[in-house]
Short mmCIF file of C-alpha atoms in Angstrom, two decimals:
data_model
loop_
_atom_site.label_atom_id
_atom_site.label_comp_id
_atom_site.label_asym_id
_atom_site.label_seq_id
_atom_site.Cartn_x
_atom_site.Cartn_y
_atom_site.Cartn_z
CA MET A 1 -1.01 -36.97 -41.17
CA ALA A 2 -2.30 -34.45 -43.68
CA SER A 3 -5.58 -33.75 -41.83
CA LEU A 4 -3.56 -33.01 -38.62
CA ARG A 5 -3.15 -29.53 -38.28
CA PHE A 6 0.02 -28.01 -36.37
CA ARG A 7 0.15 -25.26 -33.66
CA VAL A 8 3.36 -24.09 -32.04
CA THR A 9 3.24 -22.85 -28.47
CA PRO A 10 6.11 -22.03 -26.36
CA TRP A 11 5.28 -24.34 -23.42
CA SER A 12 7.96 -25.73 -21.11
CA LEU A 13 8.81 -29.19 -21.55
CA GLY A 14 7.66 -30.50 -18.35
CA GLU A 15 4.16 -28.92 -19.05
CA LEU A 16 3.92 -30.63 -22.36
CA ARG A 17 4.97 -33.92 -21.04
CA ALA A 18 2.34 -33.66 -18.39
CA VAL A 19 -0.49 -32.90 -20.93
CA ALA A 20 0.92 -35.63 -22.95
CA SER A 21 0.42 -38.32 -20.41
CA HIS A 22 -3.16 -37.20 -19.43
CA PRO A 23 -5.00 -39.90 -20.72
CA LEU A 24 -7.91 -37.58 -22.11
CA SER A 25 -5.45 -35.96 -24.22
CA MET A 26 -4.45 -38.90 -26.03
CA SER A 27 -7.96 -39.85 -27.10
CA ARG A 28 -8.93 -39.11 -30.55
CA PHE A 29 -12.12 -40.37 -30.69
CA ARG A 30 -14.25 -37.57 -28.91
CA GLY A 31 -17.74 -38.46 -27.70
CA ARG A 32 -17.29 -42.02 -27.70
CA GLY A 33 -17.01 -41.70 -23.84
CA ARG A 34 -14.28 -41.54 -21.31
CA GLY A 35 -13.28 -45.28 -21.97
CA ALA A 36 -11.65 -44.21 -25.33
CA LYS A 37 -7.94 -43.89 -24.69
CA ARG A 38 -6.68 -45.18 -27.84
CA LYS A 39 -3.18 -43.61 -28.85
CA HIS A 40 -3.17 -42.44 -31.96
CA PRO A 41 -1.63 -44.84 -34.46
CA GLY A 42 1.84 -43.92 -35.14
CA VAL A 43 1.88 -40.52 -33.18
CA SER A 44 2.80 -40.58 -29.58
CA PRO A 45 4.93 -38.22 -27.44
CA GLY A 46 8.65 -37.90 -27.84
CA ARG A 47 8.79 -39.07 -31.33
CA LYS A 48 10.09 -37.95 -34.36
CA LEU A 49 7.67 -36.96 -37.32
CA ARG A 50 8.84 -38.74 -40.26
CA GLY A 51 8.81 -36.98 -43.60
CA SER A 52 9.64 -33.34 -42.43
CA SER A 53 12.99 -31.77 -43.05
CA THR A 54 13.52 -30.10 -40.09
CA SER A 55 13.67 -32.22 -36.95
CA TRP A 56 10.21 -31.62 -35.05
CA TRP A 57 9.80 -33.52 -32.08
CA ILE A 58 6.41 -34.38 -30.54
CA LEU A 59 6.08 -33.21 -27.36
CA ALA A 60 2.23 -33.42 -26.58
CA VAL A 61 -0.80 -34.49 -28.01
CA SER A 62 -3.59 -32.34 -27.18
CA LYS A 63 -7.25 -32.31 -27.30
CA SER A 64 -9.41 -29.38 -29.28
CA PRO A 65 -12.65 -29.14 -31.01
CA GLY A 66 -11.41 -28.59 -34.50
CA GLY A 67 -9.62 -31.97 -34.37
CA VAL A 68 -6.67 -33.31 -32.94
CA ARG A 69 -3.96 -30.66 -32.68
CA LEU A 70 -0.30 -31.62 -32.18
CA VAL A 71 2.01 -29.33 -29.88
CA ARG A 72 5.49 -29.10 -31.37
CA ARG A 73 8.45 -27.38 -30.60
CA ARG A 74 11.75 -26.97 -32.75
CA ALA A 75 14.42 -29.45 -31.76
CA ALA A 76 16.92 -26.46 -32.31
CA PHE A 77 16.01 -25.42 -29.12
CA LEU A 78 16.66 -28.61 -27.27
CA THR A 79 19.59 -30.07 -28.83
CA GLN A 80 22.87 -29.12 -26.77
CA GLY A 81 24.87 -28.31 -29.77
CA ARG A 82 22.84 -25.78 -31.26
CA CYS A 83 22.00 -24.06 -28.22
CA ASP A 84 25.60 -23.40 -27.51
CA GLN A 85 26.37 -21.83 -31.05
CA HIS A 86 23.30 -19.66 -30.30
CA TRP A 87 24.67 -18.46 -27.26
CA LYS A 88 28.06 -17.52 -28.32
CA LYS A 89 26.68 -15.05 -30.91
CA MET A 90 25.68 -12.65 -28.20
CA PRO A 91 28.17 -10.26 -26.68
CA ALA A 92 28.86 -10.77 -23.00
CA PRO A 93 28.32 -7.32 -20.88
CA ALA A 94 31.68 -5.43 -20.80
CA THR A 95 30.99 -4.19 -17.38
CA THR A 96 29.44 -4.76 -14.47
CA TYR A 97 27.48 -2.09 -12.41
CA GLU A 98 26.21 -1.95 -9.00
CA ARG A 99 22.91 -0.09 -7.98
CA ILE A 100 22.74 1.08 -4.46
CA VAL A 101 19.47 2.36 -3.44
CA TYR A 102 19.01 3.97 0.01
CA LYS A 103 15.45 3.43 1.47
CA ASN A 104 15.67 5.78 4.47
CA PRO A 105 13.90 8.95 3.57
CA SER A 106 15.20 12.01 4.50
CA GLU A 107 14.72 13.00 8.40
CA TYR A 108 13.58 16.69 7.71
CA HIS A 109 11.21 18.55 5.41
CA TYR A 110 12.01 22.30 4.50
CA MET A 111 9.40 24.52 3.89
CA LYS A 112 9.38 28.11 2.33
CA VAL A 113 6.61 30.04 3.54
CA ARG A 114 5.36 33.94 3.67
CA LEU A 115 3.08 35.67 5.91
CA GLU A 116 0.57 37.85 4.27
CA PHE A 117 -1.71 40.08 6.11
CA GLN A 118 -4.80 41.49 4.65
CA ASP A 119 -3.94 45.18 5.60
CA GLY A 120 -0.30 45.39 5.22
CA GLY A 121 1.99 47.32 7.62
CA VAL A 122 2.47 44.67 10.51
CA GLY A 123 6.02 43.74 11.62
CA LEU A 124 7.00 40.57 13.38
CA THR A 125 10.54 39.65 14.91
CA ALA A 126 11.64 36.00 14.46
CA ALA A 127 10.50 35.22 17.63
CA GLN A 128 6.93 36.40 17.51
CA PHE A 129 6.92 34.58 13.94
CA LYS A 130 8.00 31.28 15.72
CA GLN A 131 5.69 31.74 18.40
CA LEU A 132 2.81 32.27 15.82
CA LEU A 133 3.70 29.05 14.36
CA ILE A 134 3.52 27.29 17.48
CA SER A 135 0.35 28.51 18.57
CA ALA A 136 -1.11 27.33 15.23
CA LEU A 137 0.02 23.78 15.75
CA LYS A 138 -1.15 24.05 19.48
CA ASP A 139 -4.85 25.30 18.24
CA LEU A 140 -5.19 22.66 15.84
CA PHE A 141 -3.24 19.43 17.28
CA GLY A 142 -2.62 20.54 20.93
CA GLU A 143 0.33 20.28 23.15
CA VAL A 144 1.55 17.31 22.27
CA ASP A 145 2.28 18.37 18.39
CA ALA A 146 3.06 21.79 19.63
CA ALA A 147 6.23 20.38 21.11
CA LEU A 148 7.39 19.19 17.56
CA PRO A 149 10.96 20.33 16.57
CA LEU A 150 10.53 22.96 14.47
CA ASP A 151 13.07 25.41 13.28
CA VAL A 152 12.95 28.68 11.62
CA LEU A 153 15.99 28.56 9.54
CA THR A 154 15.98 32.05 8.14
CA TYR A 155 13.49 34.95 8.45
CA GLU A 156 13.15 38.36 6.78
CA GLU A 157 11.20 40.94 8.45
CA LYS A 158 10.42 42.93 5.29
CA THR A 159 8.70 40.25 3.42
CA LEU A 160 7.80 38.13 6.16
CA SER A 161 9.12 35.08 4.62
CA ALA A 162 10.96 32.22 6.03
CA ILE A 163 12.41 28.52 5.70
CA LEU A 164 11.19 26.49 8.36
CA ARG A 165 12.61 22.81 9.34
CA ILE A 166 10.42 20.07 10.63
CA CYS A 167 10.73 16.49 11.15
CA SER A 168 9.18 14.35 8.18
CA SER A 169 6.68 12.80 10.21
CA GLY A 170 5.07 16.33 11.42
CA LEU A 171 5.08 17.95 8.00
CA VAL A 172 1.52 17.22 7.23
CA LYS A 173 0.33 18.63 10.90
CA LEU A 174 2.38 21.81 10.37
CA TRP A 175 1.19 22.06 6.97
CA SER A 176 -2.34 22.10 7.79
CA SER A 177 -2.16 24.04 10.66
CA LEU A 178 -0.62 26.90 8.79
CA THR A 179 -3.17 26.53 6.37
CA LEU A 180 -6.01 26.88 9.03
CA LEU A 181 -4.24 29.83 10.70
CA GLY A 182 -6.57 32.61 10.31
CA SER A 183 -5.52 35.72 12.35
CA TYR A 184 -2.82 37.24 14.13
CA LYS A 185 -3.95 39.36 16.99
CA GLY A 186 -6.96 40.37 15.34
CA LYS A 187 -5.62 40.88 12.16
CA ASN A 188 -6.60 38.67 9.25
CA CYS A 189 -3.57 36.85 8.06
CA ALA A 190 -2.73 34.05 5.79
CA PHE A 191 0.51 31.59 5.08
CA ARG A 192 1.46 31.12 1.72
CA VAL A 193 3.56 28.03 1.05
CA ILE A 194 5.73 28.92 -1.70
CA GLN A 195 8.18 25.57 -1.72
CA VAL A 196 8.23 22.15 0.02
CA SER A 197 11.49 19.79 -0.36
CA PRO A 198 13.21 17.14 1.63
CA PHE A 199 16.38 18.77 0.38
CA LEU A 200 17.63 22.42 1.38
CA LEU A 201 19.22 22.54 -1.51
CA ALA A 202 16.13 22.61 -3.72
CA LEU A 203 14.81 25.77 -1.96
CA SER A 204 17.72 27.77 -3.05
CA GLY A 205 16.61 27.99 -6.56
CA ASN A 206 12.95 28.02 -7.80
CA SER A 207 12.07 27.82 -11.62
CA ARG A 208 9.08 30.06 -11.22
CA GLU A 209 11.38 32.91 -10.08
CA LEU A 210 13.47 32.28 -13.19
CA VAL A 211 13.58 35.37 -15.36
CA LEU A 212 14.65 34.78 -19.00
CA ASN A 213 16.59 36.97 -21.28
CA MET B 1 -19.43 -6.53 7.67
CA VAL B 2 -19.68 -2.99 8.18
CA ARG B 3 -19.79 -1.46 11.62
CA PHE B 4 -18.43 0.99 13.87
CA LYS B 5 -15.72 -0.67 15.80
CA HIS B 6 -14.88 0.52 19.21
CA ARG B 7 -12.15 0.06 21.97
CA TYR B 8 -13.15 -0.12 25.59
CA LEU B 9 -10.47 1.25 27.81
CA LEU B 10 -10.79 0.06 31.71
CA CYS B 11 -9.11 2.37 33.72
CA GLU B 12 -8.64 2.77 37.68
CA VAL B 13 -9.03 6.03 39.17
CA VAL B 14 -6.35 6.08 41.78
CA SER B 15 -6.10 8.56 44.47
CA ASP B 16 -4.68 9.14 47.95
CA ASP B 17 -7.79 10.77 49.02
CA PRO B 18 -10.88 8.26 49.91
CA ARG B 19 -13.41 10.74 49.22
CA CYS B 20 -12.21 11.21 45.64
CA ARG B 21 -13.75 7.97 44.49
CA LEU B 22 -16.94 8.59 45.90
CA THR B 23 -17.62 11.68 43.95
CA LEU B 24 -17.01 10.30 40.73
CA GLU B 25 -19.75 10.67 38.43
CA ASP B 26 -20.26 9.50 34.94
CA ARG B 27 -21.00 13.28 33.56
CA VAL B 28 -18.14 14.69 35.16
CA LEU B 29 -15.69 11.84 34.09
CA GLY B 30 -16.45 12.26 30.46
CA THR B 31 -16.26 16.14 30.52
CA LEU B 32 -13.19 15.87 32.12
CA VAL B 33 -11.67 13.45 29.64
CA ARG B 34 -12.89 15.36 26.68
CA ASP B 35 -11.28 18.54 28.25
CA THR B 36 -8.06 16.77 28.68
CA ILE B 37 -7.80 15.29 24.92
CA ALA B 38 -8.88 18.98 23.78
CA ARG B 39 -5.61 20.41 25.78
CA VAL B 40 -3.42 17.60 24.60
CA HIS B 41 -4.76 16.94 21.25
CA GLY B 42 -5.67 20.05 20.10
CA THR B 43 -9.18 20.53 17.91
CA PHE B 44 -8.39 17.63 15.89
CA GLY B 45 -7.95 15.49 18.73
CA ALA B 46 -11.27 16.54 20.54
CA ALA B 47 -13.31 15.98 17.20
CA ALA B 48 -11.83 12.76 16.39
CA CYS B 49 -12.59 11.35 19.85
CA SER B 50 -15.63 12.68 21.03
CA ILE B 51 -17.59 11.19 18.11
CA GLY B 52 -17.86 7.56 19.63
CA PHE B 53 -16.87 8.63 23.22
CA ALA B 54 -18.92 7.55 26.11
CA VAL B 55 -18.52 6.29 29.89
CA ARG B 56 -19.89 2.80 29.82
CA TYR B 57 -19.30 1.89 33.44
CA LEU B 58 -18.44 3.54 36.53
CA ASN B 59 -18.06 2.15 39.84
CA ALA B 60 -17.44 4.71 42.81
CA TYR B 61 -16.44 1.84 45.19
CA THR B 62 -13.43 0.67 43.23
CA GLY B 63 -13.03 3.58 40.97
CA ILE B 64 -13.37 1.51 38.00
CA VAL B 65 -13.97 3.45 34.78
CA LEU B 66 -15.01 1.73 31.36
CA LEU B 67 -14.53 4.48 28.61
CA ARG B 68 -15.58 3.57 25.02
CA CYS B 69 -13.92 5.52 21.96
CA ARG B 70 -13.48 4.55 18.17
CA LYS B 71 -10.88 2.18 17.04
CA GLU B 72 -9.42 4.83 14.77
CA PHE B 73 -8.54 7.19 17.72
CA TYR B 74 -8.16 5.16 20.63
CA ARG B 75 -4.51 5.60 21.17
CA LEU B 76 -5.45 9.57 21.13
CA VAL B 77 -7.78 8.90 24.05
CA TRP B 78 -5.32 6.40 25.86
CA SER B 79 -2.22 9.06 25.54
CA ALA B 80 -4.26 11.95 26.76
CA LEU B 81 -5.25 10.08 29.99
CA PRO B 82 -1.81 10.29 31.96
CA PHE B 83 -2.50 14.06 31.46
CA ILE B 84 -5.47 13.78 34.01
CA THR B 85 -4.05 15.07 37.20
CA SER B 86 -7.10 15.89 39.42
CA LEU B 87 -10.85 15.61 39.92
CA GLU B 88 -12.76 18.37 40.62
CA ASN B 89 -16.40 18.48 42.20
CA LYS B 90 -18.62 20.68 43.95
CA GLY B 91 -15.56 23.09 44.59
CA HIS B 92 -13.35 20.41 46.01
CA ARG B 93 -10.19 19.60 44.12
CA TYR B 94 -8.83 16.06 44.61
CA PRO B 95 -5.33 14.84 43.03
CA CYS B 96 -5.69 11.24 41.46
CA PHE B 97 -4.57 9.81 38.02
CA LEU B 98 -6.03 7.08 36.02
CA ASN B 99 -4.37 3.73 35.64
CA THR B 100 -5.48 1.82 32.54
CA LEU B 101 -6.02 -1.80 33.14
CA HIS B 102 -7.00 -3.30 29.83
CA VAL B 103 -7.97 -2.38 26.40
CA GLY B 104 -10.63 -4.29 24.81
CA GLY B 105 -12.45 -4.67 21.65
CA THR B 106 -15.99 -5.35 23.49
CA ILE B 107 -17.35 -4.86 26.74
CA ARG B 108 -17.53 -8.78 27.52
CA THR B 109 -13.78 -9.23 27.24
CA CYS B 110 -13.29 -6.17 29.60
CA GLN B 111 -15.65 -7.69 31.89
CA LYS B 112 -13.78 -10.80 31.84
CA PHE B 113 -10.56 -9.18 32.63
CA LEU B 114 -12.25 -7.14 35.42
CA ILE B 115 -13.14 -10.45 37.28
CA GLN B 116 -9.62 -11.84 37.12
CA TYR B 117 -8.31 -8.81 38.07
CA ASN B 118 -10.94 -8.40 41.10
CA ARG B 119 -10.09 -11.77 42.26
CA ARG B 120 -6.37 -11.38 42.25
CA GLN B 121 -6.95 -8.11 44.11
CA LEU B 122 -8.75 -9.81 46.80
CA LEU B 123 -5.77 -12.04 47.42
CA ILE B 124 -3.51 -9.01 47.59
CA LEU B 125 -5.57 -7.36 50.17
CA LEU B 126 -5.75 -10.77 52.10
CA GLN B 127 -1.92 -10.67 52.58
CA ASN B 128 -2.26 -6.69 53.04
CA CYS B 129 -4.97 -6.40 55.89
CA THR B 130 -4.41 -6.02 59.36
CA ASP B 131 -7.84 -6.28 60.95
CA GLU B 132 -9.07 -9.85 61.79
CA GLY B 133 -12.63 -9.00 61.19
CA GLU B 134 -11.53 -7.97 57.81
CA ARG B 135 -9.37 -10.65 57.13
CA GLU B 136 -12.66 -13.01 57.85
CA ALA B 137 -14.81 -11.17 55.54
CA ILE B 138 -12.25 -11.34 52.71
CA GLN B 139 -11.45 -15.15 53.07
CA LYS B 140 -15.12 -15.83 53.22
CA SER B 141 -15.45 -14.09 49.74
CA VAL B 142 -12.51 -15.44 48.59
CA THR B 143 -13.62 -18.93 48.93
CA LYS B 144 -17.06 -18.11 47.87
CA ASN B 145 -14.86 -16.93 44.64
CA CYS B 146 -13.18 -20.20 44.09
CA LEU B 147 -16.63 -22.36 44.67
CA LEU B 148 -18.27 -20.06 41.91
CA GLU B 149 -15.65 -20.16 39.73
CA GLU B 150 -15.84 -24.15 39.95
CA GLU B 151 -19.46 -24.08 39.35
CA SER B 152 -20.11 -22.32 36.36
CA ALA B 153 -19.25 -18.78 34.54
CA GLY B 154 -21.38 -16.90 37.12
CA GLU B 155 -19.59 -13.54 36.31
CA GLU B 156 -22.07 -11.05 37.39
CA LEU B 157 -22.37 -13.01 41.02
CA SER B 158 -18.33 -12.98 41.78
CA ASP B 159 -17.99 -9.57 40.20
CA SER B 160 -20.50 -8.20 42.84
CA GLY B 161 -18.64 -10.34 45.49
CA GLY B 162 -15.69 -8.78 44.76
CA GLU B 163 -16.67 -5.21 44.77
CA GLU B 164 -18.80 -5.61 48.26
CA THR B 165 -15.47 -6.78 50.11
CA ALA B 166 -13.69 -4.01 48.75
CA GLU B 167 -15.53 -1.47 50.32
CA PRO B 168 -14.51 -2.01 53.90
CA MET B 169 -11.16 -1.71 53.29
CA GLU B 170 -11.39 2.10 51.83
#
């Protein structure tokens, strides 16, 4: 008994019993061939170890290079009475909450953009602005994607800035066509995308424009 | 394994004018399809579809066209085909449309489909034909097809047999 070393592992009961019932794991005498299927005298699974203060149960006998090790588990977790006492100490949850997750993403995406000309002083009406957007889409993605439901929600002629609304599947196409738009009526221009969000409310405030003190 | 995968679109050129099919040429049709893709899908579509694009097979008598395109962009090509409205050759414009019969991954599957399709078309022609001489010719080719079907997979023979008899109907 003294030569045996113990090791505790958190195995489940079924696994331990499966290991214990395996003939190889029962063999004490290694190297004697596969036929050596002798059980340990006095040591077998499901048997209480004598001479120990706490009730240890031998659940399996496992083979290892250093010698025979016993895998054991404290009986306190197995017996019914002690388990109940253990669980009673934990407080029950006072309120139950329900978490609702919406998987459907937003249908539209909103973009805040500004048109910059290389040499200033070019004025565009709202209709011309929208025509420019549609021609950019048509240039890169053709007639099919020029017909995407695109709306100009607000437009300021002085600063040439606008808020656009596009369906979510067409956001990438619109953004890439705005990026690749180079000129309007022979004058070089560029679109600056200031903010993109699936929620219109997010475009109302921008932390970059926040003025402190 | 790592290789470029293609999709083969088997199309039929349908037109009221009988001269339309005779003026079909593979280069003319190829440029027509490429221009249509550029119009419908823009620069992106034109670039994406024209990499692996080719006209693999063209039959002027039956108007069967086999187009090849890359697997990733075959839907762009397919969706652009209904926008082809007319065929222009040597100054003559013929209104026509392309009817897609089959999409296959290899030429062989498209060929198999084409053989079955031609056999069915022969039977339909037999029903609709009015002239006695034509009726005999079609019946002969139908029986020839059945015999060939029983013998072996003589694909090329029956394919050409089906096309020859379709010619007098035009």
